Tab-separated table of C-alpha atoms in Angstrom:
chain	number	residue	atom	x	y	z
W	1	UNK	CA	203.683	1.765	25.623
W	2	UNK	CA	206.981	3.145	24.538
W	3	UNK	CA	209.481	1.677	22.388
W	4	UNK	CA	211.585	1.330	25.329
W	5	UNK	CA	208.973	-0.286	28.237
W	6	UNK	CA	208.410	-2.607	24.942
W	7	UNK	CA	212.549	-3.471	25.239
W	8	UNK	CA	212.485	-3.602	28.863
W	9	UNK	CA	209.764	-6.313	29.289
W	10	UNK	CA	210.860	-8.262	26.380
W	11	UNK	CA	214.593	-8.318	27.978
W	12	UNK	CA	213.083	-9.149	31.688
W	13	UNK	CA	211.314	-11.774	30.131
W	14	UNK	CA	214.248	-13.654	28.165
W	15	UNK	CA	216.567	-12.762	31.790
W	16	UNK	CA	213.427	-14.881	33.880
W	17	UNK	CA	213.668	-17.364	30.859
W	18	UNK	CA	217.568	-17.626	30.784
W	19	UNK	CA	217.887	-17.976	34.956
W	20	UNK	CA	215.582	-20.680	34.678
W	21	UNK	CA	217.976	-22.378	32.390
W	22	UNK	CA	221.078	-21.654	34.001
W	23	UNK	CA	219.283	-23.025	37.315
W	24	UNK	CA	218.166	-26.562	35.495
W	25	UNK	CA	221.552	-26.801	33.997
W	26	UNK	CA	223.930	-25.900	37.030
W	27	UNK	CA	221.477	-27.856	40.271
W	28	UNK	CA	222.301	-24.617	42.234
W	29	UNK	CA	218.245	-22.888	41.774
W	30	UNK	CA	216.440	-23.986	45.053
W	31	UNK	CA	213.430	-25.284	42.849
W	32	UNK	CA	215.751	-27.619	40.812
W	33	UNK	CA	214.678	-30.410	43.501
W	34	UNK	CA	211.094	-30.122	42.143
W	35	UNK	CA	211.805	-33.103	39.966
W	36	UNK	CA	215.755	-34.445	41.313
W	37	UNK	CA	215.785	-37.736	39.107
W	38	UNK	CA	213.989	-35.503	35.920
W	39	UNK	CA	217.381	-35.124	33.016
W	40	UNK	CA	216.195	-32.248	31.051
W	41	UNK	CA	217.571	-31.920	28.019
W	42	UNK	CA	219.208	-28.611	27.209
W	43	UNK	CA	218.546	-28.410	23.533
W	44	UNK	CA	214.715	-29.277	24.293
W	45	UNK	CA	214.638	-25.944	26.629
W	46	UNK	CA	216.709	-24.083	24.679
W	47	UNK	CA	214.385	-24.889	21.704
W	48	UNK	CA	211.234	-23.578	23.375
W	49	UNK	CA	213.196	-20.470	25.104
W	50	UNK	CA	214.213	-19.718	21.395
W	51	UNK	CA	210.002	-20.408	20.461
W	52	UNK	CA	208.708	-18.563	23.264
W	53	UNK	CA	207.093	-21.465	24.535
W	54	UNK	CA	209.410	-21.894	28.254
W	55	UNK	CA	207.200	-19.459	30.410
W	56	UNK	CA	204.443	-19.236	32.951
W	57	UNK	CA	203.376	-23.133	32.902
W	58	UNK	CA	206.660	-24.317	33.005
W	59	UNK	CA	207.967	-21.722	35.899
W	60	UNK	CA	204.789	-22.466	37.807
W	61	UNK	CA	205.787	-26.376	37.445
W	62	UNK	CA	209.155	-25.397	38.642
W	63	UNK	CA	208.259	-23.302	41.468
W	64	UNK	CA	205.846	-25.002	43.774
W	65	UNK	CA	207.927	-27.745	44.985
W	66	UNK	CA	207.371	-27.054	48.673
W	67	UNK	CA	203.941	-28.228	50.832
W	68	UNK	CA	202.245	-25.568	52.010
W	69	UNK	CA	201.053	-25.828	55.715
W	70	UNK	CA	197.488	-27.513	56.428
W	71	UNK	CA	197.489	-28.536	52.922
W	72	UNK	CA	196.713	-32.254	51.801
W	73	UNK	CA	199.222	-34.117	50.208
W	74	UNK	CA	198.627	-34.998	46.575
W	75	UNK	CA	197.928	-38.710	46.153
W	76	UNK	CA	197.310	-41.273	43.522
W	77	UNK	CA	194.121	-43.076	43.746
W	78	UNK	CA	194.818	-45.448	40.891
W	79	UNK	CA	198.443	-47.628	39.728
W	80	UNK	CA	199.102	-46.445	36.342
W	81	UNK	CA	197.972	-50.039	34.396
W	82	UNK	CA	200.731	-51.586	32.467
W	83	UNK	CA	199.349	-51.948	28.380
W	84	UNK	CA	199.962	-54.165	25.772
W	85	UNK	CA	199.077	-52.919	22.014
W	86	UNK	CA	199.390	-54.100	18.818
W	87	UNK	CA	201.553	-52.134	16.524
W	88	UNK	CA	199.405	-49.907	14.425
W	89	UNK	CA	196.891	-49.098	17.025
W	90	UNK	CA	195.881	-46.111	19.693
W	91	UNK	CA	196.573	-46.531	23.363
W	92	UNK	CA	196.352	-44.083	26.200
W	93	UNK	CA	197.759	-44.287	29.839
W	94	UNK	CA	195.907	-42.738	32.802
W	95	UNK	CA	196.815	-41.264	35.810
W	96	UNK	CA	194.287	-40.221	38.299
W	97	UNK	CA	195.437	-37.933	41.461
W	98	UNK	CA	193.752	-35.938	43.692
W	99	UNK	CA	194.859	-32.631	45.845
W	100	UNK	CA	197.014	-31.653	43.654
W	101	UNK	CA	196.279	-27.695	44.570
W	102	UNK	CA	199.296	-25.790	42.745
W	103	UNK	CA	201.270	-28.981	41.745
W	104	UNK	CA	201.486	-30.142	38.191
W	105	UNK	CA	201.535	-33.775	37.032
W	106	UNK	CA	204.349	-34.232	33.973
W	107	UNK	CA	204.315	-37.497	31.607
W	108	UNK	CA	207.796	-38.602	31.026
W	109	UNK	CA	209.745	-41.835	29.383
W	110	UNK	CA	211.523	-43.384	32.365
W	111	UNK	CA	214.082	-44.731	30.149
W	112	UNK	CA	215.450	-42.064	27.997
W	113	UNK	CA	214.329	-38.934	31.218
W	114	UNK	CA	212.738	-37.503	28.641
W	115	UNK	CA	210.053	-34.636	29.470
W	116	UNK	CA	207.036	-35.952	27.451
W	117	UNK	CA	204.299	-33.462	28.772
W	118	UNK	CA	203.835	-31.013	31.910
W	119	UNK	CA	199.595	-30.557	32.930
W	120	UNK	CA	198.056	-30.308	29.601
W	121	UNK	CA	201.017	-28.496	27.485
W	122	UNK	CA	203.365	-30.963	25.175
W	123	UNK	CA	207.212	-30.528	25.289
W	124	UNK	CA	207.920	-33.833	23.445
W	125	UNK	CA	207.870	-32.560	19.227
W	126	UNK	CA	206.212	-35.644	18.480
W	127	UNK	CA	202.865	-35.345	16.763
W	128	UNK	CA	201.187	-38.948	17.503
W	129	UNK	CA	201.667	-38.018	21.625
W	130	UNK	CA	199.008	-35.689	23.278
W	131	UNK	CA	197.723	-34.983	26.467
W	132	UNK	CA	194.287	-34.772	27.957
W	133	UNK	CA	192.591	-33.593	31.661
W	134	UNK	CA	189.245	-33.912	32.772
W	135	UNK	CA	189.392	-30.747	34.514
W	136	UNK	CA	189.319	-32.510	37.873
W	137	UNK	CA	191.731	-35.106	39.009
W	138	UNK	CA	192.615	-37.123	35.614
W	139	UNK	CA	195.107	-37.107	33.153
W	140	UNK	CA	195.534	-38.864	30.018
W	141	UNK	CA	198.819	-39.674	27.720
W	142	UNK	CA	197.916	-40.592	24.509
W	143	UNK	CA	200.047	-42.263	22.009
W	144	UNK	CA	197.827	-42.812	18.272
W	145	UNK	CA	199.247	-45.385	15.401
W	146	UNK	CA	201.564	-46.987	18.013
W	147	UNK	CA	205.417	-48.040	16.704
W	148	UNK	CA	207.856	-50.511	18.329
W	149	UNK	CA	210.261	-47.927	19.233
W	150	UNK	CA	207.271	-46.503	21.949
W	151	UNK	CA	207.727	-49.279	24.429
W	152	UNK	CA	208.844	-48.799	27.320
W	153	UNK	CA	208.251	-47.654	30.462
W	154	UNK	CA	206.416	-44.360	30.906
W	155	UNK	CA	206.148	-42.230	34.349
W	156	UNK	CA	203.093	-40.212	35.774
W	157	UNK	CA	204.696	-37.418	38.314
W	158	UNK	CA	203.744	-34.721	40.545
W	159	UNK	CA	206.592	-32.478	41.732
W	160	UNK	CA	206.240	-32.635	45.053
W	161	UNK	CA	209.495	-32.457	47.365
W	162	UNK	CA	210.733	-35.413	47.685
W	163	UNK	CA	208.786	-36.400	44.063
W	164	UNK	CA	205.769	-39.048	43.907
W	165	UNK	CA	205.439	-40.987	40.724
W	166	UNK	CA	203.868	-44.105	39.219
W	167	UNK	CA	204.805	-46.030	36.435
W	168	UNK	CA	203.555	-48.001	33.699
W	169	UNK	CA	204.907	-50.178	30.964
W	170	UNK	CA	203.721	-49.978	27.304
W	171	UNK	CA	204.961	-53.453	25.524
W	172	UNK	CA	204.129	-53.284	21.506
W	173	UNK	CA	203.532	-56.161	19.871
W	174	UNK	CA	203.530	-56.903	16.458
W	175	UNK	CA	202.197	-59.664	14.126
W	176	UNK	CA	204.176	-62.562	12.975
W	177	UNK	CA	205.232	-62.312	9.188
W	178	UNK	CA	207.080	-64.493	6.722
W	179	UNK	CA	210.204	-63.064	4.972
W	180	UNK	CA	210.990	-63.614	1.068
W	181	UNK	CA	214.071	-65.977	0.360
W	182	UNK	CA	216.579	-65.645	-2.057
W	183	UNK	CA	216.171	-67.872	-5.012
W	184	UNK	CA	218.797	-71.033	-4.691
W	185	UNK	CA	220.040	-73.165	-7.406
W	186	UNK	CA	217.310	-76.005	-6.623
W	187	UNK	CA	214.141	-74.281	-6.128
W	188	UNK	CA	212.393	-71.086	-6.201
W	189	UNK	CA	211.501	-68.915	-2.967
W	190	UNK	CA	207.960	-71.041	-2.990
W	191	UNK	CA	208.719	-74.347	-5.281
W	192	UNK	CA	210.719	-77.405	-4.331
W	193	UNK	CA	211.740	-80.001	-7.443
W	194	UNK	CA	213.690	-82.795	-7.714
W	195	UNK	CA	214.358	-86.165	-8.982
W	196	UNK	CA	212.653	-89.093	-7.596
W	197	UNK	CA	215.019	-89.979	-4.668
W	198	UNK	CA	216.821	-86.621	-3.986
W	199	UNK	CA	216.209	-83.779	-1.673
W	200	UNK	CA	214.322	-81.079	-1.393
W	201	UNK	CA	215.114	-77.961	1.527
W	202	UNK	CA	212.172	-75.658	2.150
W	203	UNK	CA	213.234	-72.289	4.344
W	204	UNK	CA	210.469	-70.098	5.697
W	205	UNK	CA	211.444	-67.191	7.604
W	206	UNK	CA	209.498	-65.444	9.997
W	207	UNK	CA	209.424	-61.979	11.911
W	208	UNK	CA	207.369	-60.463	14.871
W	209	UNK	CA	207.289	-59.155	18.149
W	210	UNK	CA	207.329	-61.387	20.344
W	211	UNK	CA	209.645	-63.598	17.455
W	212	UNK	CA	207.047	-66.571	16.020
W	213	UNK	CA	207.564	-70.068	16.275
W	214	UNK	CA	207.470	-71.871	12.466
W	215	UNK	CA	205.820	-74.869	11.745
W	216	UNK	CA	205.364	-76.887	8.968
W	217	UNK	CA	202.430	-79.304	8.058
W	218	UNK	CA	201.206	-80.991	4.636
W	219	UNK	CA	197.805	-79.248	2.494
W	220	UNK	CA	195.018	-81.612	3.447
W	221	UNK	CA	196.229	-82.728	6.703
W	222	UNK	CA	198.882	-85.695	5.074
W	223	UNK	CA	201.395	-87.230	6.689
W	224	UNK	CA	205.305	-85.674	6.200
W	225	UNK	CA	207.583	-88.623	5.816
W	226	UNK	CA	210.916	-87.895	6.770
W	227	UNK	CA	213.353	-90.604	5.835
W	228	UNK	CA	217.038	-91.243	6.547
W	229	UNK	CA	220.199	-92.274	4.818
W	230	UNK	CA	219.300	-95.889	5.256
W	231	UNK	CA	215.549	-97.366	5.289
W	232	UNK	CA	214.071	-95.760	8.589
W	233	UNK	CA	211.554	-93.392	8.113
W	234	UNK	CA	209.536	-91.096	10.193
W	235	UNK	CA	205.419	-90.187	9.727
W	236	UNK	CA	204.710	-87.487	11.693
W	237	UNK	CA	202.153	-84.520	11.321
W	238	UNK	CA	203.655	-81.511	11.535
W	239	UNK	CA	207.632	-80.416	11.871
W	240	UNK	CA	208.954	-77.419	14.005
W	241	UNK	CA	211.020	-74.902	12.888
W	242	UNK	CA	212.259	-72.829	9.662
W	243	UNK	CA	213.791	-75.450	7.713
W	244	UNK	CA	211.789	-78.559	6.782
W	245	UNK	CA	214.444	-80.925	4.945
W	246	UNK	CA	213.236	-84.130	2.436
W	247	UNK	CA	215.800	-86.905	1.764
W	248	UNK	CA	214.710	-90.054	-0.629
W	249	UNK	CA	212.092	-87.979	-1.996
W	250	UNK	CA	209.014	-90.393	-3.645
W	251	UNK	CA	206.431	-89.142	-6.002
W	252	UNK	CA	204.064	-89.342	-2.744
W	253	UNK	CA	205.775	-86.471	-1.037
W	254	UNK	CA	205.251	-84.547	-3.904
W	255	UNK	CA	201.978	-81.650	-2.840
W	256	UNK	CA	201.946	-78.712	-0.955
W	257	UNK	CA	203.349	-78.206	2.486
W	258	UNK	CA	202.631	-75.369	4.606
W	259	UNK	CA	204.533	-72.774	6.531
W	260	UNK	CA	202.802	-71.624	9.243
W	261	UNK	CA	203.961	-68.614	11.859
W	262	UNK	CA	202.324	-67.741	15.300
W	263	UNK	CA	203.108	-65.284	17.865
W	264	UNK	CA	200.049	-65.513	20.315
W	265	UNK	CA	199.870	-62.215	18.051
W	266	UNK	CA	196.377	-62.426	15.259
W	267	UNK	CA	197.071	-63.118	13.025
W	268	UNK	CA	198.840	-66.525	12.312
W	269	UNK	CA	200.180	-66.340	8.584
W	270	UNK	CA	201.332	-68.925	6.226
W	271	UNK	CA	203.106	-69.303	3.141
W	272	UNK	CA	202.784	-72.707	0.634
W	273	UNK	CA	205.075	-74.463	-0.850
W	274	UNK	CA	204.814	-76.771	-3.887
W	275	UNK	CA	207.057	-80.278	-3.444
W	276	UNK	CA	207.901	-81.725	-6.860
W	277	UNK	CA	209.372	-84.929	-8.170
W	278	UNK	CA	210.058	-85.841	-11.813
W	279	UNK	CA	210.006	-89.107	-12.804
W	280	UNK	CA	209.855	-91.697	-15.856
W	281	UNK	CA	205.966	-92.165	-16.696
W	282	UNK	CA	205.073	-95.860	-15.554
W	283	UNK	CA	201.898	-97.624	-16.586
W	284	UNK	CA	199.369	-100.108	-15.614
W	285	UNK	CA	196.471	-101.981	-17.088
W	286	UNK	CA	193.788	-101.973	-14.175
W	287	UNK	CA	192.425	-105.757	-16.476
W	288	UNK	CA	195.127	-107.171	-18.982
W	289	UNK	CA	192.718	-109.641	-20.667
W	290	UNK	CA	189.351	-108.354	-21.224
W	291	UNK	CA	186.739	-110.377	-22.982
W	292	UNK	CA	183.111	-108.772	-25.018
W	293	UNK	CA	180.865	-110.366	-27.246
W	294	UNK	CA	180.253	-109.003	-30.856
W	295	UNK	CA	178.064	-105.867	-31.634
W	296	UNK	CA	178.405	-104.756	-28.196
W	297	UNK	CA	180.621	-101.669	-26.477
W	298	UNK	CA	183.873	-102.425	-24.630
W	299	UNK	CA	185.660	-100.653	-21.872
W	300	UNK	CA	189.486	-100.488	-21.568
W	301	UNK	CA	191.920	-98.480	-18.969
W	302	UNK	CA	195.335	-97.725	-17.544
W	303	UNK	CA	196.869	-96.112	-14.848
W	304	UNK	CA	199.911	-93.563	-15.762
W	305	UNK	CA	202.332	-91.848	-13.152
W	306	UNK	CA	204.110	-89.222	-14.577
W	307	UNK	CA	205.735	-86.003	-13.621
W	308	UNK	CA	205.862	-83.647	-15.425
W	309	UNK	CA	202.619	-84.707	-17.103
W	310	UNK	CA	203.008	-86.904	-19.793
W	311	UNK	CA	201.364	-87.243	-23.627
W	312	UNK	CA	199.168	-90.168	-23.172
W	313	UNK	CA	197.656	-91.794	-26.392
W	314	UNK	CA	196.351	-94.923	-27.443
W	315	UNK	CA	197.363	-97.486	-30.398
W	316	UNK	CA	196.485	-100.655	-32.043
W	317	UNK	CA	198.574	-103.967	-31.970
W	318	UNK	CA	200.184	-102.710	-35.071
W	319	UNK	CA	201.441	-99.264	-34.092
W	320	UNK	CA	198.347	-97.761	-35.918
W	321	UNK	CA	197.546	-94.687	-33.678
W	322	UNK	CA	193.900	-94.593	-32.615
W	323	UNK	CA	192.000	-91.047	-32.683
W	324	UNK	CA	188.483	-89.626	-31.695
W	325	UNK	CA	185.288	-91.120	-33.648
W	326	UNK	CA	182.330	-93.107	-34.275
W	327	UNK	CA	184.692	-96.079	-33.234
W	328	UNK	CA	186.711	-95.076	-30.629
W	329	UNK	CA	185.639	-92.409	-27.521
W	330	UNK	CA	188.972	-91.559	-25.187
W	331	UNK	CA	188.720	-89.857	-22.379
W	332	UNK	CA	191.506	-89.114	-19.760
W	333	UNK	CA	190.896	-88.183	-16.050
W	334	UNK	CA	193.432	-86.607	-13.152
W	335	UNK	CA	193.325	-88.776	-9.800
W	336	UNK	CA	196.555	-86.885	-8.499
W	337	UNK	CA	199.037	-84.460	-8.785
W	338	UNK	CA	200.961	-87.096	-10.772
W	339	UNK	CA	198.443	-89.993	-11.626
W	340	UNK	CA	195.827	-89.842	-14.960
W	341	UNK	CA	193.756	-92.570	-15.940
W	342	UNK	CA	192.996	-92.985	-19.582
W	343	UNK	CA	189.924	-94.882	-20.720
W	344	UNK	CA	189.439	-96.305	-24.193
W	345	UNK	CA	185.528	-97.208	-25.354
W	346	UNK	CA	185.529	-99.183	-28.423
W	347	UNK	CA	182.089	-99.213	-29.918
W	348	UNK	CA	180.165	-101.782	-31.508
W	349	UNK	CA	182.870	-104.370	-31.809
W	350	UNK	CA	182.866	-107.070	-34.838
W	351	UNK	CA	185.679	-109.778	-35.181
W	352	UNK	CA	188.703	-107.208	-36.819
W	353	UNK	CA	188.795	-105.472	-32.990
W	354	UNK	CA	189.946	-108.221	-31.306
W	355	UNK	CA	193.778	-107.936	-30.500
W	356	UNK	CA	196.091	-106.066	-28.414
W	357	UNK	CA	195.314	-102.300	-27.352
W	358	UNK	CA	198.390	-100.772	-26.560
W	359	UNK	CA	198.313	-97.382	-23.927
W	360	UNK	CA	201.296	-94.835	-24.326
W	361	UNK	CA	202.614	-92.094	-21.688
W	362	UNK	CA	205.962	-89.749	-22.436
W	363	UNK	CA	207.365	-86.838	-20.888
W	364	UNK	CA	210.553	-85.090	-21.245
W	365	UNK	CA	212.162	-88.107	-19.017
W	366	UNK	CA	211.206	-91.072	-20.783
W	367	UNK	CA	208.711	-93.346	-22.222
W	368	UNK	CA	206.497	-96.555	-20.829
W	369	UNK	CA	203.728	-98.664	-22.418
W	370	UNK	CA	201.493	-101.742	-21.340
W	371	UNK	CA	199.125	-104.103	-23.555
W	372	UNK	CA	195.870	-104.781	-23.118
W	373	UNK	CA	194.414	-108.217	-24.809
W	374	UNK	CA	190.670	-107.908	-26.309
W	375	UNK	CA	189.020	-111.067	-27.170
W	376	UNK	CA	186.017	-112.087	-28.539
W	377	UNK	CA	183.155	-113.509	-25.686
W	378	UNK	CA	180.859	-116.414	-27.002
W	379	UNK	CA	177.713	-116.420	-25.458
W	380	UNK	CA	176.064	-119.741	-25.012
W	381	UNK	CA	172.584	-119.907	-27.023
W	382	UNK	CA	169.609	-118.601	-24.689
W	383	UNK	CA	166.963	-121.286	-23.859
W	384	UNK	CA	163.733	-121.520	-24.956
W	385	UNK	CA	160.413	-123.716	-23.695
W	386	UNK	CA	157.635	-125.294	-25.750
W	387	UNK	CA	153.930	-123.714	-24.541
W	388	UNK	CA	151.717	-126.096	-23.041
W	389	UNK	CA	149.088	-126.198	-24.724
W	390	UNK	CA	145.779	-125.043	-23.114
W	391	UNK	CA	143.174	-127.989	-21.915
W	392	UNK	CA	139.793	-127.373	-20.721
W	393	UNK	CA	140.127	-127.965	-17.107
W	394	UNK	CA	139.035	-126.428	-13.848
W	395	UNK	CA	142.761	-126.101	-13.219
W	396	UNK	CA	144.733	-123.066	-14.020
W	397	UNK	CA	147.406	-123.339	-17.088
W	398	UNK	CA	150.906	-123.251	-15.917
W	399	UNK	CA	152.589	-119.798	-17.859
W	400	UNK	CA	154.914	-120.271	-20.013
W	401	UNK	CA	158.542	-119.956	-18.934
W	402	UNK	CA	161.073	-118.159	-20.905
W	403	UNK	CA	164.173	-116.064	-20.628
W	404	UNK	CA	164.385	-112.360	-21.606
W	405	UNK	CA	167.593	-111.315	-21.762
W	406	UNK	CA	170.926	-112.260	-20.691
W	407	UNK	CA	172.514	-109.891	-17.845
W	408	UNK	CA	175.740	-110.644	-18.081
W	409	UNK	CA	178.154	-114.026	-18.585
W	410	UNK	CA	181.730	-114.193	-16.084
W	411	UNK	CA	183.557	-117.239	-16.506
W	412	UNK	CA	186.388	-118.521	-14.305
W	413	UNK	CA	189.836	-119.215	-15.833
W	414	UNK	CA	192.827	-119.508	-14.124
W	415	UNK	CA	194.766	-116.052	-12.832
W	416	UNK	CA	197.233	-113.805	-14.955
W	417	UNK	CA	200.642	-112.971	-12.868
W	418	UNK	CA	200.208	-109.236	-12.124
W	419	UNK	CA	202.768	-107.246	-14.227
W	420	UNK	CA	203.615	-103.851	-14.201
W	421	UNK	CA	205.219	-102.247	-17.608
W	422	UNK	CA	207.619	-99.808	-17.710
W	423	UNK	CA	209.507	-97.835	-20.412
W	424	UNK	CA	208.645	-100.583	-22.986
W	425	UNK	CA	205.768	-102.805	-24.558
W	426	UNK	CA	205.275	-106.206	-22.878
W	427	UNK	CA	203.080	-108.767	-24.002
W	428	UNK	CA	200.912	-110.753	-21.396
W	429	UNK	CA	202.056	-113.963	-20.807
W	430	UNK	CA	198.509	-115.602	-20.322
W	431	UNK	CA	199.698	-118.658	-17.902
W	432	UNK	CA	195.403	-118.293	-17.473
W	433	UNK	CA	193.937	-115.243	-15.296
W	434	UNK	CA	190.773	-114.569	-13.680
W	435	UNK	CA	189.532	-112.095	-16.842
W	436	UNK	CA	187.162	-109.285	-17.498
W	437	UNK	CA	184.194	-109.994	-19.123
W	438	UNK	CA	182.436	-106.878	-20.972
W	439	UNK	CA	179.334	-106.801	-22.264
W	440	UNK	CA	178.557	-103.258	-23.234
């Protein structure tokens, strides 16, 4: 072939190429009906005239727009389905027709007109879309690693004259997520601390398609107390929405509380929250007056609330502080986030360990005591019985009756008014209690 057929065919071939552009862009080309509601965009042509890529498929798909005589009329034998996906994932829509002789089935986005696909050739320069046949009467559109900006409704048509079509919607979901706060003056983007009695405001954000609903609820299935200016308050289980606001904050309230987003979309996330108060340690004496006999072991305890936690310690009625050793064991144990309870064994007492035991919390707030009275338990002499003596008889001797041991001695006095100490050291006013008897 000469250098000039060469010219020739190559310029026939961009004139075919450039009528069939002039005809989609002017409406005057008899075959621009093939597809009447189809916008094509110029550039998109343009680009694969300029590529090479505008020629027999896409003139064939142009040209037969008219029925030929005798011939069955293409038909759909199934609705194109309408999907839901999850952002992320693969999903494919299907469009099954039959008699289709000449005619060409294109995939296109009904709401930007956009040519997606024509038979099994791609216009759309998108590389997650591709197309599919079986070879017989089914054609596939597939969209891989699915993105929010693909939904939308998406169009299965033959160009027929006038055009059949079907469409189908593709709705992407995506899971529900909780956004990162800015820091505010009061707490951090997970941490909520104040003083006993002030207020704590806990914002959780939360994103999605379809947009999530935000509840809150306490760790461990608590109540949330909710309490007004005045005295009402509110126990409830769970509150809706993003904020979750505390007024009158007590040293209960003070935990975890959850924020927890849902969609209908797996799945549900949640983000915790740590509630703090700070507060002036206060302490307790679970027995003021305890009683023990000599040479035996005594047990004595306190309560301490406290946040932050406090240095707990133990002392003697004259400020001597007690430590670790043959004589003393100590031993401290966490109920709560804010309660300890501190345990004092004195061993082996003799008649110098009876007197006050004083227990001692501080934190960076303040300072609290309470006394605890030891005294000395006499035990009333054990009895003892003579033997009979033994006498030759048929009758059995009688045995001899005697007591073992001594269990334990209680002995009822009057009761001790309850008294909680605070922030200083209180003696017990003994007006006569119901007391503890030890005997370790």
């Amino acid at each position: 072939m000469t250098k000039v057929d060469c010219f020739k065919k190559f310029f026939l071939k961009i004139l075919l190429q450039f009528t069939v552009l002039l005809s989609l862009a002017t409406g005057k080309e008899k075959h621009r009906k093939t597809f009447p509601t189809l916008t094509v965009s110029h550039k998109n042509i343009f680009h694969h005239l300029i590529n090479g890529r505008l020629t027999g498929t896409y003139v064939n798909w142009i040209g037969h727009s008219q029925m030929p005589n005798g011939e069955l009329e293409p038909e759909f034998l199934a609705p194109l389905e309408n999907l839901t996906v999850t952002q992320g994932r693969d999903v494919s829509f299907t469009c099954v027709a039959n008699n289709l002789g000449e005619y060409r089935v294109a995939w296109i986005k009904s709401d930007s007109k956009a040519i997606l696909a024509i038979h099994t050739h791609m216009v759309a320069l998108n590389p997650r879309l591709s197309v599919t046949h079986n070879g017989h009467n089914t054609w596939k559109l597939h969209i891989s690693h699915v993105q929010l900006n693909d939904s939308g409704s998406y169009m299965c048509q033959v160009n027929t004259d006038p055009m059949r079509s079907q469409s189908g919607y593709l709705s992407v979901v995506v899971p529900p997520d909780i956004l990162n706060q800015p820091d505010t003056n009061s707490a951090t983007q997970e941490e909520g601390i104040t003083p006993e009695g002030g207020t704590v405001q806990l914002v959780c954000s939360a994103t999605g398609v379809p947009m999530p609903s935000v509840q809150w609820r306490r760790e461990g299935g608590k109540d949330i107390v909710l309490r007004n200016e005045g005295r009402d308050k509110q126990v409830i289980k769970h509150v809706d929405g993003e904020r979750l606001t505390l007024h009158n904050v007590q040293r209960t309230d003070m935990g975890a509380y959850l924020c927890i987003a849902s969609n209908g979309v797996p799945p549900s996330v949640s983000k915790r929250f740590d509630v703090k108060v700070i507060f002036v340690p206060v302490v307790r004496v679970v027995n003021q007056l305890v009683a023990a006999p000599v040479d035996r072991h005594v047990l004595l305890q306190c309560v301490v609330e406290a946040y932050p936690k406090p240095l707990n310690g133990w002392y003697r009625h004259d400020g001597t502080k007690i430590y670790e050793g043959p004589k003393y064991q100590m031993t401290e144990g966490m109920i709560n986030s804010y309660t300890w309870q501190m345990n004092l064994t004195v061993r082996n007492l003799q008649f110098d360990d009876f007197h006050s035991y004083v227990c001692s919390s501080i934190n960076g707030l303040g300072k609290s005591e309470a006394r605890i009275r030891l005294q000395e338990l006499r035990l009333p002499p054990t009895s003892t019985t003579t033997p009979t003596p033994y006498v030759y008889t048929t009758v059995k001797p009688r045995r001899k009756a005697t007591q073992s041991h001594i269990k334990a001695a209680t002995f009822d006095v009057p009761k001790i008014k309850e008294t909680v100490v605070t922030n200083h050291v209180q003696e017990n006013e003994i007006a006569g209690a119901a007391f503890e008897v030890r005997l370790g």
